[in-house]
PDB file of C-alpha atoms in Angstrom:
ATOM      1  CA  MET A  77       0.057   0.015   0.010  1.00 82.00           C
ATOM      2  CA  LEU A  78       2.854   2.395   0.887  1.00 88.00           C
ATOM      3  CA  LEU A  79       4.625   1.238  -2.091  1.00 88.00           C
ATOM      4  CA  GLU A  80       1.650   2.144  -4.205  1.00 89.00           C
ATOM      5  CA  ILE A  81       1.396   5.492  -2.828  1.00 92.00           C
ATOM      6  CA  ILE A  82       5.100   6.442  -3.438  1.00 92.00           C
ATOM      7  CA  ILE A  83       4.971   5.108  -7.087  1.00 91.00           C
ATOM      8  CA  SER A  84       1.650   7.216  -7.610  1.00 92.00           C
ATOM      9  CA  ALA A  85       3.035  10.204  -6.058  1.00 93.00           C
ATOM     10  CA  PHE A  86       6.164   9.883  -8.355  1.00 92.00           C
ATOM     11  CA  ILE A  87       4.021   9.462 -11.465  1.00 93.00           C
ATOM     12  CA  VAL A  88       1.739  12.552 -10.226  1.00 93.00           C
ATOM     13  CA  ILE A  89       4.711  14.894  -9.740  1.00 93.00           C
ATOM     14  CA  ALA A  90       6.386  13.805 -13.031  1.00 92.00           C
ATOM     15  CA  GLY A  91       2.962  14.454 -14.958  1.00 93.00           C
ATOM     16  CA  ILE A  92       2.698  17.948 -13.223  1.00 93.00           C
ATOM     17  CA  PHE A  93       6.455  18.767 -13.948  1.00 92.00           C
ATOM     18  CA  GLY A  94       6.009  17.801 -17.739  1.00 91.00           C
ATOM     19  CA  LEU A  95       2.738  19.819 -18.073  1.00 92.00           C
ATOM     20  CA  VAL A  96       4.516  22.939 -16.575  1.00 91.00           C
ATOM     21  CA  GLY A  97       7.446  22.307 -19.002  1.00 90.00           C
ATOM     22  CA  SER A  98       5.076  22.270 -21.951  1.00 90.00           C
ATOM     23  CA  LEU A  99       2.973  25.099 -20.772  1.00 91.00           C
ATOM     24  CA  GLY A 100       6.205  27.241 -20.386  1.00 89.00           C
ATOM     25  CA  MET A 101       6.776  26.884 -24.125  1.00 88.00           C
ATOM     26  CA  ILE A 102       3.386  28.535 -24.704  1.00 89.00           C
ATOM     27  CA  LYS A 103       3.377  31.302 -21.810  1.00 88.00           C
ATOM     28  CA  LEU A 104       6.900  32.573 -21.945  1.00 87.00           C
ATOM     29  CA  GLN A 105       7.366  35.652 -24.355  1.00 86.00           C
ATOM     30  CA  GLU A 106      10.761  35.268 -25.878  1.00 86.00           C
ATOM     31  CA  THR A 107      12.752  32.388 -27.539  1.00 84.00           C
ATOM     32  CA  MET A 108      15.596  32.645 -25.069  1.00 86.00           C
ATOM     33  CA  GLN A 109      13.199  32.517 -22.196  1.00 86.00           C
ATOM     34  CA  ARG A 110      11.329  29.553 -23.810  1.00 87.00           C
ATOM     35  CA  LEU A 111      14.664  27.700 -23.773  1.00 88.00           C
ATOM     36  CA  HIS A 112      14.327  27.137 -20.028  1.00 87.00           C
ATOM     37  CA  ALA A 113      11.042  25.468 -19.723  1.00 85.00           C
ATOM     38  CA  PRO A 114      11.383  22.055 -21.754  1.00 83.00           C
ATOM     39  CA  THR A 115      15.154  21.953 -20.899  1.00 85.00           C
ATOM     40  CA  LYS A 116      14.556  21.967 -17.173  1.00 87.00           C
ATOM     41  CA  ALA A 117      10.811  21.053 -16.256  1.00 89.00           C
ATOM     42  CA  THR A 118      10.453  18.351 -18.840  1.00 88.00           C
ATOM     43  CA  THR A 119      13.675  16.597 -18.440  1.00 88.00           C
ATOM     44  CA  LEU A 120      12.725  16.406 -14.628  1.00 89.00           C
ATOM     45  CA  GLY A 121       9.294  15.169 -15.435  1.00 90.00           C
ATOM     46  CA  VAL A 122      10.922  12.229 -17.487  1.00 90.00           C
ATOM     47  CA  GLY A 123      13.148  11.560 -14.625  1.00 90.00           C
ATOM     48  CA  GLY A 124      10.103  11.095 -12.150  1.00 91.00           C
ATOM     49  CA  VAL A 125       8.541   8.825 -14.755  1.00 91.00           C
ATOM     50  CA  LEU A 126      11.594   6.581 -14.921  1.00 90.00           C
ATOM     51  CA  ILE A 127      12.204   6.548 -11.074  1.00 89.00           C
ATOM     52  CA  ALA A 128       8.308   5.531 -10.892  1.00 90.00           C
ATOM     53  CA  SER A 129       9.014   2.717 -13.597  1.00 89.00           C
ATOM     54  CA  MET A 130      12.101   1.556 -11.801  1.00 89.00           C
ATOM     55  CA  LEU A 131      10.295   1.337  -8.462  1.00 89.00           C
ATOM     56  CA  TYR A 132       7.337  -0.431 -10.016  1.00 89.00           C
ATOM     57  CA  PHE A 133       9.082  -3.052 -11.980  1.00 88.00           C
ATOM     58  CA  GLY A 134      11.728  -3.610  -9.189  1.00 87.00           C
ATOM     59  CA  LEU A 135       9.558  -3.787  -6.188  1.00 85.00           C
ATOM     60  CA  VAL A 136       5.954  -4.589  -7.502  1.00 83.00           C
ATOM     61  CA  LYS A 137       6.886  -6.975 -10.385  1.00 81.00           C
ATOM     62  CA  GLY A 138      10.160  -8.321  -8.720  1.00 80.00           C
ATOM     63  CA  HIS A 139      12.427  -8.044 -11.485  1.00 79.00           C
ATOM     64  CA  LEU A 140      14.799  -5.094 -10.853  1.00 78.00           C
ATOM     65  CA  SER A 141      16.560  -3.536 -13.991  1.00 76.00           C
ATOM     66  CA  PHE A 142      18.683  -0.741 -14.524  1.00 78.00           C
ATOM     67  CA  HIS A 143      17.592   0.165 -18.201  1.00 77.00           C
ATOM     68  CA  GLU A 144      15.754   3.397 -16.880  1.00 79.00           C
ATOM     69  CA  LEU A 145      18.860   4.660 -15.326  1.00 85.00           C
ATOM     70  CA  LEU A 146      20.536   4.520 -18.608  1.00 87.00           C
ATOM     71  CA  ILE A 147      17.830   6.408 -20.315  1.00 87.00           C
ATOM     72  CA  THR A 148      17.790   8.956 -17.239  1.00 87.00           C
ATOM     73  CA  LEU A 149      21.586   9.376 -17.687  1.00 89.00           C
ATOM     74  CA  PHE A 150      21.246   9.800 -21.502  1.00 89.00           C
ATOM     75  CA  LEU A 151      18.571  12.452 -21.113  1.00 88.00           C
ATOM     76  CA  PHE A 152      20.254  14.247 -18.614  1.00 89.00           C
ATOM     77  CA  LEU A 153      23.505  14.408 -20.618  1.00 91.00           C
ATOM     78  CA  THR A 154      21.994  15.461 -23.837  1.00 91.00           C
ATOM     79  CA  ALA A 155      19.429  18.016 -22.810  1.00 89.00           C
ATOM     80  CA  PRO A 156      22.054  20.693 -21.972  1.00 90.00           C
ATOM     81  CA  ILE A 157      23.954  20.049 -25.568  1.00 92.00           C
ATOM     82  CA  SER A 158      20.725  20.258 -27.672  1.00 91.00           C
ATOM     83  CA  ALA A 159      19.863  23.461 -25.623  1.00 90.00           C
ATOM     84  CA  HIS A 160      22.995  24.907 -26.391  1.00 90.00           C
ATOM     85  CA  PHE A 161      22.712  23.895 -30.007  1.00 90.00           C
ATOM     86  CA  ILE A 162      19.264  25.695 -30.074  1.00 90.00           C
ATOM     87  CA  ALA A 163      20.813  28.839 -28.291  1.00 90.00           C
ATOM     88  CA  LYS A 164      23.345  28.882 -30.904  1.00 88.00           C
ATOM     89  CA  THR A 165      20.827  28.539 -33.791  1.00 89.00           C
ATOM     90  CA  PHE A 166      18.924  31.457 -32.246  1.00 89.00           C
ATOM     91  CA  LEU A 167      21.952  33.729 -31.946  1.00 87.00           C
ATOM     92  CA  GLN A 168      23.075  33.230 -35.405  1.00 85.00           C
ATOM     93  CA  ALA A 169      19.536  34.169 -36.829  1.00 83.00           C
ATOM     94  CA  ASN A 170      18.688  37.160 -34.724  1.00 83.00           C
ATOM     95  CA  ILE A 171      21.735  38.701 -32.918  1.00 81.00           C
ATOM     96  CA  ARG A 172      24.577  40.452 -34.628  1.00 82.00           C
ATOM     97  CA  ALA A 173      28.176  39.870 -33.410  1.00 77.00           C
ATOM     98  CA  LYS A 174      28.745  43.340 -32.411  1.00 78.00           C
ATOM     99  CA  ASP A 175      25.763  43.407 -30.024  1.00 80.00           C
ATOM    100  CA  LEU A 176      27.368  40.916 -27.956  1.00 81.00           C
ATOM    101  CA  PRO A 177      29.959  41.784 -25.198  1.00 83.00           C
ATOM    102  CA  PRO A 178      33.571  41.001 -26.030  1.00 81.00           C
ATOM    103  CA  SER A 179      34.613  37.296 -25.644  1.00 77.00           C
ATOM    104  CA  GLN A 180      37.769  38.343 -23.677  1.00 81.00           C
ATOM    105  CA  SER A 181      40.071  36.133 -25.852  1.00 79.00           C
ATOM    106  CA  GLU A 182      41.931  36.256 -28.916  1.00 77.00           C
ATOM    107  CA  TYR A 183      39.115  35.030 -31.224  1.00 77.00           C
ATOM    108  CA  GLY A 184      35.483  36.028 -31.276  1.00 78.00           C
ATOM    109  CA  TRP A 185      32.375  34.217 -30.352  1.00 80.00           C
ATOM    110  CA  SER A 186      32.365  30.704 -31.985  1.00 78.00           C
ATOM    111  CA  VAL A 187      28.822  31.235 -33.544  1.00 77.00           C
ATOM    112  CA  TYR A 188      30.306  34.125 -35.613  1.00 79.00           C
ATOM    113  CA  VAL A 189      33.964  33.378 -36.096  1.00 78.00           C
ATOM    114  CA  ASP A 190      35.607  30.258 -37.573  1.00 74.00           C
ATOM    115  CA  PRO A 191      37.383  28.017 -34.956  1.00 69.00           C
ATOM    116  CA  PRO A 192      41.165  28.844 -35.068  1.00 71.00           C
ATOM    117  CA  ASN A 193      43.363  26.552 -37.342  1.00 72.00           C
ATOM    118  CA  ARG A 194      46.369  25.913 -35.245  1.00 66.00           C
ATOM    119  CA  GLU A 195      48.198  24.317 -38.157  1.00 68.00           C
ATOM    120  CA  GLU A 196      47.735  27.141 -40.639  1.00 64.00           C
ATOM    121  CA  ASP A 197      49.000  29.612 -37.982  1.00 61.00           C
ATOM    122  CA  GLU A 198      52.033  27.841 -37.637  1.00 62.00           C
ATOM    123  CA  GLU A 199      52.903  27.919 -41.270  1.00 57.00           C
TER     124      GLU A 199
ATOM    125  CA  MET B 154      -4.287   3.865  -7.300  1.00 84.00           C
ATOM    126  CA  ILE B 155      -1.500   3.357  -9.679  1.00 86.00           C
ATOM    127  CA  THR B 156      -4.184   3.285 -12.475  1.00 90.00           C
ATOM    128  CA  SER B 157      -5.522   6.816 -11.615  1.00 92.00           C
ATOM    129  CA  ALA B 158      -2.061   8.284 -11.260  1.00 91.00           C
ATOM    130  CA  LEU B 159      -1.002   6.980 -14.698  1.00 92.00           C
ATOM    131  CA  ILE B 160      -4.258   8.367 -16.369  1.00 94.00           C
ATOM    132  CA  PHE B 161      -3.444  11.746 -14.778  1.00 93.00           C
ATOM    133  CA  ALA B 162       0.066  11.680 -15.994  1.00 93.00           C
ATOM    134  CA  PHE B 163      -1.142  10.371 -19.399  1.00 93.00           C
ATOM    135  CA  VAL B 164      -3.440  13.463 -19.710  1.00 94.00           C
ATOM    136  CA  CYS B 165      -0.689  15.921 -18.661  1.00 92.00           C
ATOM    137  CA  PHE B 166       1.950  14.675 -21.065  1.00 92.00           C
ATOM    138  CA  GLY B 167      -0.637  14.327 -23.757  1.00 93.00           C
ATOM    139  CA  LEU B 168      -1.781  18.121 -23.135  1.00 93.00           C
ATOM    140  CA  GLY B 169       1.873  18.866 -23.301  1.00 92.00           C
ATOM    141  CA  LEU B 170       2.280  17.467 -26.688  1.00 93.00           C
ATOM    142  CA  LEU B 171      -0.657  19.493 -28.010  1.00 93.00           C
ATOM    143  CA  LEU B 172       0.983  22.552 -26.667  1.00 92.00           C
ATOM    144  CA  ASN B 173       4.174  21.686 -28.098  1.00 92.00           C
ATOM    145  CA  LEU B 174       2.478  21.180 -31.368  1.00 93.00           C
ATOM    146  CA  TRP B 175       0.864  24.619 -31.168  1.00 92.00           C
ATOM    147  CA  ARG B 176       4.425  26.189 -30.480  1.00 90.00           C
ATOM    148  CA  MET B 177       5.938  24.245 -33.463  1.00 90.00           C
ATOM    149  CA  ALA B 178       3.055  25.524 -35.778  1.00 92.00           C
ATOM    150  CA  THR B 179       3.079  29.078 -34.779  1.00 89.00           C
ATOM    151  CA  GLY B 180       6.736  29.541 -33.680  1.00 77.00           C
ATOM    152  CA  PRO B 181       8.271  32.704 -34.815  1.00 85.00           C
ATOM    153  CA  ASP B 182      11.557  31.523 -35.170  1.00 86.00           C
ATOM    154  CA  THR B 183      13.485  28.444 -36.376  1.00 87.00           C
ATOM    155  CA  ALA B 184      14.841  27.760 -32.958  1.00 89.00           C
ATOM    156  CA  ASP B 185      11.323  27.620 -31.416  1.00 90.00           C
ATOM    157  CA  ARG B 186      10.441  24.819 -33.971  1.00 92.00           C
ATOM    158  CA  ILE B 187      13.439  23.017 -33.137  1.00 91.00           C
ATOM    159  CA  LEU B 188      12.818  23.469 -29.526  1.00 91.00           C
ATOM    160  CA  ALA B 189       9.146  22.264 -29.748  1.00 92.00           C
ATOM    161  CA  LEU B 190      10.456  19.116 -31.487  1.00 92.00           C
ATOM    162  CA  ASP B 191      12.930  18.408 -28.946  1.00 91.00           C
ATOM    163  CA  THR B 192      10.292  18.612 -26.323  1.00 92.00           C
ATOM    164  CA  MET B 193       8.021  16.560 -27.993  1.00 93.00           C
ATOM    165  CA  VAL B 194      10.428  13.661 -28.288  1.00 93.00           C
ATOM    166  CA  ILE B 195      10.994  14.103 -24.525  1.00 92.00           C
ATOM    167  CA  ASN B 196       7.306  14.077 -24.155  1.00 92.00           C
ATOM    168  CA  ILE B 197       6.870  10.714 -26.221  1.00 93.00           C
ATOM    169  CA  ILE B 198       9.663   9.008 -24.194  1.00 92.00           C
ATOM    170  CA  ALA B 199       7.721   9.660 -21.152  1.00 92.00           C
ATOM    171  CA  LEU B 200       4.189   8.572 -22.680  1.00 93.00           C
ATOM    172  CA  LEU B 201       6.150   5.248 -23.790  1.00 92.00           C
ATOM    173  CA  ILE B 202       7.474   4.632 -20.377  1.00 91.00           C
ATOM    174  CA  LEU B 203       3.985   5.331 -18.663  1.00 91.00           C
ATOM    175  CA  TYR B 204       2.553   2.914 -21.327  1.00 93.00           C
ATOM    176  CA  GLY B 205       4.969   0.245 -20.156  1.00 90.00           C
ATOM    177  CA  ILE B 206       3.983   0.541 -16.681  1.00 89.00           C
ATOM    178  CA  TRP B 207       0.371   0.409 -17.713  1.00 91.00           C
ATOM    179  CA  GLN B 208       0.829  -2.940 -19.751  1.00 90.00           C
ATOM    180  CA  GLY B 209       3.177  -4.216 -17.088  1.00 85.00           C
ATOM    181  CA  THR B 210       5.636  -5.418 -19.594  1.00 84.00           C
ATOM    182  CA  ALA B 211       9.469  -3.981 -19.892  1.00 81.00           C
ATOM    183  CA  VAL B 212       9.262  -4.245 -23.688  1.00 85.00           C
ATOM    184  CA  TYR B 213       9.127  -0.342 -24.161  1.00 87.00           C
ATOM    185  CA  TYR B 214      12.577   0.529 -22.518  1.00 85.00           C
ATOM    186  CA  GLU B 215      14.339  -0.403 -25.688  1.00 86.00           C
ATOM    187  CA  ALA B 216      11.812   1.541 -27.798  1.00 89.00           C
ATOM    188  CA  SER B 217      12.107   4.765 -25.485  1.00 89.00           C
ATOM    189  CA  MET B 218      15.896   4.482 -25.602  1.00 89.00           C
ATOM    190  CA  LEU B 219      15.816   4.293 -29.291  1.00 91.00           C
ATOM    191  CA  VAL B 220      13.673   7.338 -29.462  1.00 92.00           C
ATOM    192  CA  ALA B 221      15.810   9.119 -26.996  1.00 91.00           C
ATOM    193  CA  MET B 222      18.804   8.647 -29.198  1.00 92.00           C
ATOM    194  CA  VAL B 223      17.168   9.385 -32.605  1.00 93.00           C
ATOM    195  CA  GLY B 224      15.612  12.661 -31.038  1.00 92.00           C
ATOM    196  CA  PHE B 225      18.923  13.899 -29.794  1.00 92.00           C
ATOM    197  CA  VAL B 226      20.828  13.051 -32.963  1.00 93.00           C
ATOM    198  CA  SER B 227      17.941  14.735 -35.057  1.00 93.00           C
ATOM    199  CA  THR B 228      17.853  17.975 -33.036  1.00 92.00           C
ATOM    200  CA  VAL B 229      21.818  18.439 -33.198  1.00 92.00           C
ATOM    201  CA  ALA B 230      21.674  17.619 -36.838  1.00 92.00           C
ATOM    202  CA  TYR B 231      18.871  20.200 -37.610  1.00 91.00           C
ATOM    203  CA  CYS B 232      20.690  22.684 -35.630  1.00 90.00           C
ATOM    204  CA  ARG B 233      23.892  22.176 -37.394  1.00 89.00           C
ATOM    205  CA  PHE B 234      22.035  22.414 -40.696  1.00 90.00           C
ATOM    206  CA  VAL B 235      20.688  25.770 -39.830  1.00 88.00           C
ATOM    207  CA  LEU B 236      24.019  26.903 -38.273  1.00 85.00           C
ATOM    208  CA  ARG B 237      26.445  26.042 -41.011  1.00 79.00           C
ATOM    209  CA  GLY B 238      24.333  24.800 -44.051  1.00 79.00           C
ATOM    210  CA  ASP B 239      25.912  21.303 -43.632  1.00 77.00           C
ATOM    211  CA  ILE B 240      25.641  18.664 -41.224  1.00 75.00           C
ATOM    212  CA  ILE B 241      28.888  16.915 -41.044  1.00 76.00           C
ATOM    213  CA  GLU B 242      31.649  19.259 -42.563  1.00 69.00           C
TER     214      GLU B 242
END
């Protein structure tokens, strides 16, 4: 009984987080703000579903598996990378290089300037 | 009790998918559409795992793992195509 309550609580919390993440996509005003909602809230929602699934199959069904942890790990690793790429896409399309603060290094921001080619520099 | 929690979560993630579809259709920028597609993939992973709990089988892990990988690769490929006009340089 207690187990069922814990699993149900995880599923309900995950559902609320997932809905909040998708609602933020509609509610927030600008693209860079909208980047926050799915990458944080929805990832947490999926994490809750995966924890609930692991508890359910491990403790109720009796065969514990770590597949869910793999999916959680994969999602938590890839969500920042895809968010970074989407932010770069937005910058490239909408922001000019001169509107940004200086990058404080020899080269400009990587979205606007090609990566330094060390071999060519040496020649 | 788990059944009603599952129905609640199904409704939440299904509604989330509809909201993402709205953002994908009306998004003013390409970045908005890519973001909406990425979120749709994450919501579909959650729906697949919930369906697995509903059916009581462990078959849907592999499916959700594949969806997660394909979703990540397609997001990165789409972003690189918009950024550089090429996926692998």
